[in-house]
Amino acid sequence: MATRRDFLQQGLGVVGAGLCTVPLIGCAARSVAPHSTVSVSKPASHAVPPATASKSMARASEQSAPSGTELAPPPDIFDAQALDLEFWLRPRTIEVVRPASGERAKLLYWRDGELIQSAYQDLCHLMRDVNGKETIAIDPKLFETLWGTQAFVARYGIDTPLEILSGYRTPASNQKLREAGVPAARQSLHMEGRAADIRLANLNSEVLGGLVRSFRQGGVGFYYRSGPKGGWIHTDTGLNRTWKG
């Protein structure tokens, strides 16, 4: 697995022009576009909640490098604030796998500042409570963080789907986890469709959690575990906070 030191010690090729900084991530969904590329089954149907708008202010911080040359990595690759405005304005395609159900999807869910309803609904279905077999509308800001994480590491050669270990949970499912001794808050944001437990191949929990935390979009929990797949990261759209479980 790649570690923070691995990333900071090697030169990494960065595609595109120089980097800029933006204070917050995100461009809100203004309306719904009609088309998407979908490769997932059993779509759910429900209303699309509006995404929260974020104002982006960019400033130049790097000069473009000649084509074909390698650039040194940013001062800290965990800082998702070191992204150009164009990064957040481009179409958003997210690739996810759900080990609990065996599903996998690659979806274009956001384009031209608009949330694509059909793809959004498919993503909500993928994030459903697999045990309770219930689906609710997932906070679009959560998908923004998930997509941003995947797209960010892809710039450094890690092009793998996000594993969604847990998405929405019914209150009953959440309580069963608590009774089984699994880390689950009594008032978990999973029950509101505002949290996900994720893992990304080739990144350990420290690297992934550090990146997710730098988006400053909510809470980040670090769950370190031994074993071939290691731990996972909890991310939510609640208050900015971190913890280890």
Tab-separated table of N, CA and C in Angstrom, residues 91-207:
chain	number	residue	atom	x	y	z
A	91	PRO	N	-17.093	17.522	-15.748
A	91	PRO	CA	-18.068	16.457	-15.488
A	91	PRO	C	-17.547	15.481	-14.441
A	92	ARG	N	-18.460	14.934	-13.645
A	92	ARG	CA	-18.075	14.053	-12.548
A	92	ARG	C	-18.588	12.637	-12.784
A	93	THR	N	-17.649	11.751	-13.010
A	93	THR	CA	-17.955	10.323	-13.150
A	93	THR	C	-17.322	9.598	-11.975
A	94	ILE	N	-18.121	8.850	-11.258
A	94	ILE	CA	-17.621	8.134	-10.092
A	94	ILE	C	-17.770	6.639	-10.313
A	95	GLU	N	-16.760	5.892	-9.899
A	95	GLU	CA	-16.796	4.433	-10.005
A	95	GLU	C	-16.738	3.848	-8.603
A	96	VAL	N	-17.730	3.047	-8.276
A	96	VAL	CA	-17.819	2.486	-6.926
A	96	VAL	C	-18.121	0.998	-6.989
A	97	VAL	N	-17.741	0.305	-5.925
A	97	VAL	CA	-18.118	-1.093	-5.744
A	97	VAL	C	-18.746	-1.227	-4.366
A	98	ARG	N	-19.666	-2.148	-4.245
A	98	ARG	CA	-20.351	-2.399	-2.969
A	98	ARG	C	-20.147	-3.872	-2.608
A	99	PRO	N	-19.109	-4.181	-1.831
A	99	PRO	CA	-18.808	-5.578	-1.507
A	99	PRO	C	-19.990	-6.334	-0.910
A	100	ALA	N	-20.818	-5.664	-0.126
A	100	ALA	CA	-21.923	-6.347	0.554
A	100	ALA	C	-22.976	-6.881	-0.410
A	101	SER	N	-23.101	-6.259	-1.572
A	101	SER	CA	-24.109	-6.690	-2.544
A	101	SER	C	-23.494	-7.206	-3.843
A	102	GLY	N	-22.184	-7.034	-3.995
A	102	GLY	CA	-21.523	-7.473	-5.217
A	102	GLY	C	-21.747	-6.559	-6.398
A	103	GLU	N	-22.286	-5.359	-6.156
A	103	GLU	CA	-22.569	-4.427	-7.248
A	103	GLU	C	-21.364	-3.543	-7.558
A	104	ARG	N	-21.322	-3.111	-8.792
A	104	ARG	CA	-20.276	-2.206	-9.246
A	104	ARG	C	-20.883	-1.274	-10.278
A	105	ALA	N	-20.516	-0.010	-10.246
A	105	ALA	CA	-21.076	0.952	-11.189
A	105	ALA	C	-20.080	2.060	-11.501
A	106	LYS	N	-20.171	2.557	-12.701
A	106	LYS	CA	-19.408	3.733	-13.117
A	106	LYS	C	-20.408	4.698	-13.715
A	107	LEU	N	-20.608	5.825	-13.053
A	107	LEU	CA	-21.721	6.712	-13.369
A	107	LEU	C	-21.283	8.156	-13.574
A	108	LEU	N	-21.737	8.746	-14.648
A	108	LEU	CA	-21.626	10.192	-14.831
A	108	LEU	C	-22.843	10.794	-14.142
A	109	TYR	N	-22.620	11.450	-12.992
A	109	TYR	CA	-23.769	11.906	-12.208
A	109	TYR	C	-23.893	13.423	-12.117
A	110	TRP	N	-22.917	14.150	-12.631
A	110	TRP	CA	-22.931	15.625	-12.517
A	110	TRP	C	-22.232	16.208	-13.732
A	111	ARG	N	-22.863	17.191	-14.379
A	111	ARG	CA	-22.282	17.780	-15.575
A	111	ARG	C	-22.856	19.175	-15.773
A	112	ASP	N	-21.996	20.104	-16.187
A	112	ASP	CA	-22.407	21.486	-16.459
A	112	ASP	C	-23.150	22.102	-15.272
A	113	GLY	N	-22.676	21.817	-14.079
A	113	GLY	CA	-23.282	22.387	-12.883
A	113	GLY	C	-24.613	21.779	-12.497
A	114	GLU	N	-24.961	20.635	-13.086
A	114	GLU	CA	-26.267	20.036	-12.836
A	114	GLU	C	-26.140	18.582	-12.385
A	115	LEU	N	-26.950	18.214	-11.424
A	115	LEU	CA	-27.026	16.837	-10.961
A	115	LEU	C	-27.886	16.048	-11.938
A	116	ILE	N	-27.412	14.900	-12.392
A	116	ILE	CA	-28.146	14.060	-13.339
A	116	ILE	C	-29.017	13.092	-12.542
A	117	GLN	N	-30.313	13.244	-12.665
A	117	GLN	CA	-31.226	12.547	-11.765
A	117	GLN	C	-31.116	11.032	-11.841
A	118	SER	N	-31.109	10.478	-13.036
A	118	SER	CA	-31.090	9.017	-13.152
A	118	SER	C	-29.848	8.421	-12.514
A	119	ALA	N	-28.691	9.033	-12.752
A	119	ALA	CA	-27.446	8.534	-12.164
A	119	ALA	C	-27.435	8.753	-10.658
A	120	TYR	N	-27.963	9.892	-10.223
A	120	TYR	CA	-28.037	10.164	-8.781
A	120	TYR	C	-28.881	9.109	-8.077
A	121	GLN	N	-29.999	8.761	-8.670
A	121	GLN	CA	-30.871	7.757	-8.065
A	121	GLN	C	-30.193	6.392	-8.014
A	122	ASP	N	-29.425	6.067	-9.061
A	122	ASP	CA	-28.686	4.806	-9.051
A	122	ASP	C	-27.632	4.784	-7.951
A	123	LEU	N	-26.977	5.932	-7.746
A	123	LEU	CA	-25.988	6.017	-6.671
A	123	LEU	C	-26.654	5.866	-5.304
A	124	CYS	N	-27.814	6.477	-5.154
A	124	CYS	CA	-28.548	6.328	-3.893
A	124	CYS	C	-28.910	4.863	-3.650
A	125	HIS	N	-29.271	4.162	-4.724
A	125	HIS	CA	-29.594	2.743	-4.584
A	125	HIS	C	-28.360	1.956	-4.164
A	126	LEU	N	-27.221	2.275	-4.730
A	126	LEU	CA	-25.984	1.601	-4.347
A	126	LEU	C	-25.624	1.855	-2.890
A	127	MET	N	-26.017	3.026	-2.385
A	127	MET	CA	-25.707	3.405	-1.008
A	127	MET	C	-26.797	2.969	-0.034
A	128	ARG	N	-27.724	2.167	-0.497
A	128	ARG	CA	-28.860	1.760	0.334
A	128	ARG	C	-28.413	0.907	1.524
A	129	ASP	N	-29.331	0.692	2.443
A	129	ASP	CA	-29.105	-0.257	3.536
A	129	ASP	C	-29.295	-1.650	2.950
A	130	VAL	N	-28.193	-2.346	2.705
A	130	VAL	CA	-28.272	-3.668	2.081
A	130	VAL	C	-28.999	-4.655	2.981
A	131	ASN	N	-28.809	-4.548	4.287
A	131	ASN	CA	-29.456	-5.471	5.223
A	131	ASN	C	-30.929	-5.130	5.418
A	132	GLY	N	-31.211	-3.849	5.621
A	132	GLY	CA	-32.594	-3.429	5.814
A	132	GLY	C	-33.365	-3.278	4.525
A	133	LYS	N	-32.653	-3.301	3.394
A	133	LYS	CA	-33.269	-3.200	2.067
A	133	LYS	C	-34.113	-1.941	1.919
A	134	GLU	N	-33.563	-0.840	2.390
A	134	GLU	CA	-34.251	0.441	2.245
A	134	GLU	C	-33.301	1.467	1.639
A	135	THR	N	-33.879	2.412	0.897
A	135	THR	CA	-33.114	3.450	0.212
A	135	THR	C	-33.694	4.811	0.553
A	136	ILE	N	-32.802	5.794	0.747
A	136	ILE	CA	-33.262	7.177	0.898
A	136	ILE	C	-32.379	8.069	0.031
A	137	ALA	N	-32.771	9.325	-0.087
A	137	ALA	CA	-31.970	10.299	-0.836
A	137	ALA	C	-30.685	10.590	-0.071
A	138	ILE	N	-29.548	10.440	-0.732
A	138	ILE	CA	-28.251	10.691	-0.118
A	138	ILE	C	-27.853	12.146	-0.345
A	139	ASP	N	-27.250	12.753	0.657
A	139	ASP	CA	-26.797	14.139	0.558
A	139	ASP	C	-25.822	14.281	-0.614
A	140	PRO	N	-26.119	15.127	-1.618
A	140	PRO	CA	-25.209	15.302	-2.753
A	140	PRO	C	-23.813	15.749	-2.341
A	141	LYS	N	-23.687	16.446	-1.214
A	141	LYS	CA	-22.361	16.856	-0.748
A	141	LYS	C	-21.491	15.654	-0.416
A	142	LEU	N	-22.112	14.561	-0.001
A	142	LEU	CA	-21.350	13.351	0.283
A	142	LEU	C	-20.763	12.780	-1.007
A	143	PHE	N	-21.553	12.760	-2.070
A	143	PHE	CA	-21.039	12.290	-3.350
A	143	PHE	C	-19.934	13.210	-3.867
A	144	GLU	N	-20.043	14.485	-3.545
A	144	GLU	CA	-19.011	15.433	-3.952
A	144	GLU	C	-17.664	15.065	-3.331
A	145	THR	N	-17.684	14.711	-2.060
A	145	THR	CA	-16.455	14.295	-1.387
A	145	THR	C	-15.938	12.971	-1.949
A	146	LEU	N	-16.838	12.019	-2.174
A	146	LEU	CA	-16.418	10.719	-2.699
A	146	LEU	C	-15.806	10.864	-4.096
A	147	TRP	N	-16.484	11.625	-4.948
A	147	TRP	CA	-15.944	11.834	-6.297
A	147	TRP	C	-14.607	12.578	-6.232
A	148	GLY	N	-14.559	13.634	-5.432
A	148	GLY	CA	-13.338	14.426	-5.332
A	148	GLY	C	-12.155	13.589	-4.884
A	149	THR	N	-12.394	12.684	-3.937
A	149	THR	CA	-11.329	11.812	-3.452
A	149	THR	C	-10.806	10.915	-4.564
A	150	GLN	N	-11.726	10.298	-5.277
A	150	GLN	CA	-11.319	9.393	-6.358
A	150	GLN	C	-10.634	10.145	-7.494
A	151	ALA	N	-11.178	11.276	-7.880
A	151	ALA	CA	-10.596	12.045	-8.975
A	151	ALA	C	-9.239	12.623	-8.591
A	152	PHE	N	-9.074	12.975	-7.318
A	152	PHE	CA	-7.810	13.545	-6.861
A	152	PHE	C	-6.682	12.523	-6.959
A	153	VAL	N	-6.903	11.314	-6.444
A	153	VAL	CA	-5.832	10.322	-6.469
A	153	VAL	C	-5.579	9.803	-7.872
A	154	ALA	N	-6.583	9.904	-8.755
A	154	ALA	CA	-6.381	9.478	-10.141
A	154	ALA	C	-5.320	10.325	-10.822
A	155	ARG	N	-5.143	11.565	-10.367
A	155	ARG	CA	-4.111	12.431	-10.920
A	155	ARG	C	-2.715	11.900	-10.630
A	156	TYR	N	-2.611	10.997	-9.673
A	156	TYR	CA	-1.328	10.435	-9.279
A	156	TYR	C	-1.223	8.946	-9.614
A	157	GLY	N	-2.023	8.506	-10.572
A	157	GLY	CA	-1.899	7.148	-11.077
A	157	GLY	C	-2.693	6.090	-10.349
A	158	ILE	N	-3.509	6.468	-9.377
A	158	ILE	CA	-4.340	5.489	-8.668
A	158	ILE	C	-5.752	5.584	-9.226
A	159	ASP	N	-6.065	4.677	-10.129
A	159	ASP	CA	-7.344	4.712	-10.831
A	159	ASP	C	-8.140	3.463	-10.480
A	160	THR	N	-8.680	3.445	-9.278
A	160	THR	CA	-9.433	2.289	-8.790
A	160	THR	C	-10.765	2.751	-8.220
A	161	PRO	N	-11.773	1.871	-8.228
A	161	PRO	CA	-13.081	2.264	-7.697
A	161	PRO	C	-13.061	2.398	-6.174
A	162	LEU	N	-13.937	3.234	-5.675
A	162	LEU	CA	-14.129	3.353	-4.235
A	162	LEU	C	-14.964	2.184	-3.732
A	163	GLU	N	-14.543	1.594	-2.635
A	163	GLU	CA	-15.345	0.568	-1.992
A	163	GLU	C	-16.276	1.246	-0.987
A	164	ILE	N	-17.565	1.026	-1.154
A	164	ILE	CA	-18.551	1.539	-0.202
A	164	ILE	C	-18.889	0.410	0.763
A	165	LEU	N	-18.325	0.478	1.962
A	165	LEU	CA	-18.550	-0.566	2.951
A	165	LEU	C	-19.882	-0.372	3.666
A	166	SER	N	-20.272	0.873	3.827
A	166	SER	CA	-21.546	1.173	4.476
A	166	SER	C	-22.024	2.534	4.003
A	167	GLY	N	-23.285	2.632	3.677
A	167	GLY	CA	-23.888	3.899	3.283
A	167	GLY	C	-25.029	4.230	4.220
A	168	TYR	N	-26.245	4.263	3.667
A	168	TYR	CA	-27.414	4.499	4.505
A	168	TYR	C	-27.659	3.303	5.413
A	169	ARG	N	-28.086	3.596	6.641
A	169	ARG	CA	-28.502	2.559	7.579
A	169	ARG	C	-29.859	2.926	8.153
A	170	THR	N	-30.736	1.961	8.219
A	170	THR	CA	-31.984	2.185	8.936
A	170	THR	C	-31.661	2.225	10.428
A	171	PRO	N	-32.512	2.847	11.235
A	171	PRO	CA	-32.279	2.833	12.681
A	171	PRO	C	-32.141	1.412	13.235
A	172	ALA	N	-32.923	0.484	12.684
A	172	ALA	CA	-32.851	-0.901	13.167
A	172	ALA	C	-31.497	-1.518	12.842
A	173	SER	N	-30.998	-1.269	11.629
A	173	SER	CA	-29.691	-1.808	11.247
A	173	SER	C	-28.581	-1.195	12.083
A	174	ASN	N	-28.701	0.097	12.345
A	174	ASN	CA	-27.686	0.768	13.146
A	174	ASN	C	-27.646	0.202	14.562
A	175	GLN	N	-28.829	-0.067	15.108
A	175	GLN	CA	-28.898	-0.616	16.457
A	175	GLN	C	-28.314	-2.030	16.508
A	176	LYS	N	-28.544	-2.822	15.466
A	176	LYS	CA	-27.992	-4.181	15.424
A	176	LYS	C	-26.467	-4.142	15.417
A	177	LEU	N	-25.911	-3.181	14.701
A	177	LEU	CA	-24.461	-3.039	14.681
A	177	LEU	C	-23.937	-2.699	16.072
A	178	ARG	N	-24.630	-1.794	16.760
A	178	ARG	CA	-24.219	-1.404	18.108
A	178	ARG	C	-24.256	-2.611	19.048
A	179	GLU	N	-25.298	-3.404	18.938
A	179	GLU	CA	-25.439	-4.577	19.799
A	179	GLU	C	-24.383	-5.629	19.495
A	180	ALA	N	-23.891	-5.629	18.246
A	180	ALA	CA	-22.862	-6.591	17.852
A	180	ALA	C	-21.458	-6.085	18.164
A	181	GLY	N	-21.367	-4.874	18.717
A	181	GLY	CA	-20.069	-4.313	19.071
A	181	GLY	C	-19.354	-3.614	17.936
A	182	VAL	N	-20.049	-3.387	16.823
A	182	VAL	CA	-19.462	-2.663	15.698
A	182	VAL	C	-19.539	-1.166	15.984
A	183	PRO	N	-18.474	-0.397	15.699
A	183	PRO	CA	-18.521	1.047	15.942
A	183	PRO	C	-19.676	1.706	15.183
A	184	ALA	N	-20.643	2.206	15.901
A	184	ALA	CA	-21.798	2.871	15.293
A	184	ALA	C	-22.377	3.834	16.318
A	185	ALA	N	-22.397	5.109	15.974
A	185	ALA	CA	-22.915	6.118	16.894
A	185	ALA	C	-24.421	5.972	17.059
A	186	ARG	N	-24.899	6.313	18.241
A	186	ARG	CA	-26.334	6.202	18.510
A	186	ARG	C	-27.136	7.092	17.562
A	187	GLN	N	-26.611	8.299	17.286
A	187	GLN	CA	-27.275	9.232	16.371
A	187	GLN	C	-26.482	9.327	15.061
A	188	SER	N	-26.122	8.196	14.521
A	188	SER	CA	-25.259	8.139	13.338
A	188	SER	C	-25.852	8.878	12.143
A	189	LEU	N	-24.986	9.616	11.451
A	189	LEU	CA	-25.413	10.297	10.235
A	189	LEU	C	-25.654	9.319	9.086
A	190	HIS	N	-25.240	8.072	9.253
A	190	HIS	CA	-25.601	7.043	8.272
A	190	HIS	C	-27.122	6.943	8.152
A	191	MET	N	-27.818	7.167	9.257
A	191	MET	CA	-29.280	7.039	9.261
A	191	MET	C	-29.961	8.197	8.544
A	192	GLU	N	-29.200	9.234	8.208
A	192	GLU	CA	-29.750	10.387	7.491
A	192	GLU	C	-29.263	10.450	6.050
A	193	GLY	N	-28.520	9.452	5.619
A	193	GLY	CA	-27.984	9.482	4.264
A	193	GLY	C	-26.884	10.510	4.097
A	194	ARG	N	-26.145	10.745	5.178
A	194	ARG	CA	-25.097	11.770	5.149
A	194	ARG	C	-23.725	11.210	5.509
A	195	ALA	N	-23.559	9.904	5.435
A	195	ALA	CA	-22.282	9.302	5.824
A	195	ALA	C	-22.007	8.047	5.009
A	196	ALA	N	-20.727	7.745	4.858
A	196	ALA	CA	-20.302	6.522	4.174
A	196	ALA	C	-19.005	6.034	4.794
A	197	ASP	N	-18.848	4.727	4.851
A	197	ASP	CA	-17.580	4.110	5.237
A	197	ASP	C	-16.937	3.614	3.950
A	198	ILE	N	-15.714	4.053	3.683
A	198	ILE	CA	-15.100	3.784	2.388
A	198	ILE	C	-13.698	3.224	2.528
A	199	ARG	N	-13.243	2.615	1.447
A	199	ARG	CA	-11.883	2.116	1.364
A	199	ARG	C	-11.440	2.259	-0.093
A	200	LEU	N	-10.159	2.463	-0.302
A	200	LEU	CA	-9.620	2.615	-1.651
A	200	LEU	C	-8.371	1.755	-1.775
A	201	ALA	N	-8.386	0.860	-2.734
A	201	ALA	CA	-7.244	-0.032	-2.931
A	201	ALA	C	-5.980	0.777	-3.153
A	202	ASN	N	-4.878	0.301	-2.601
A	202	ASN	CA	-3.549	0.912	-2.743
A	202	ASN	C	-3.331	2.139	-1.870
A	203	LEU	N	-4.312	2.484	-1.049
A	203	LEU	CA	-4.131	3.568	-0.085
A	203	LEU	C	-4.462	3.051	1.304
A	204	ASN	N	-3.560	3.283	2.269
A	204	ASN	CA	-3.904	2.873	3.623
A	204	ASN	C	-4.816	3.911	4.271
A	205	SER	N	-5.295	3.589	5.448
A	205	SER	CA	-6.292	4.448	6.091
A	205	SER	C	-5.751	5.838	6.390
A	206	GLU	N	-4.483	5.934	6.756
A	206	GLU	CA	-3.913	7.245	7.073
A	206	GLU	C	-3.908	8.153	5.858
A	207	VAL	N	-3.490	7.603	4.720
A	207	VAL	CA	-3.435	8.399	3.492
A	207	VAL	C	-4.828	8.812	3.054
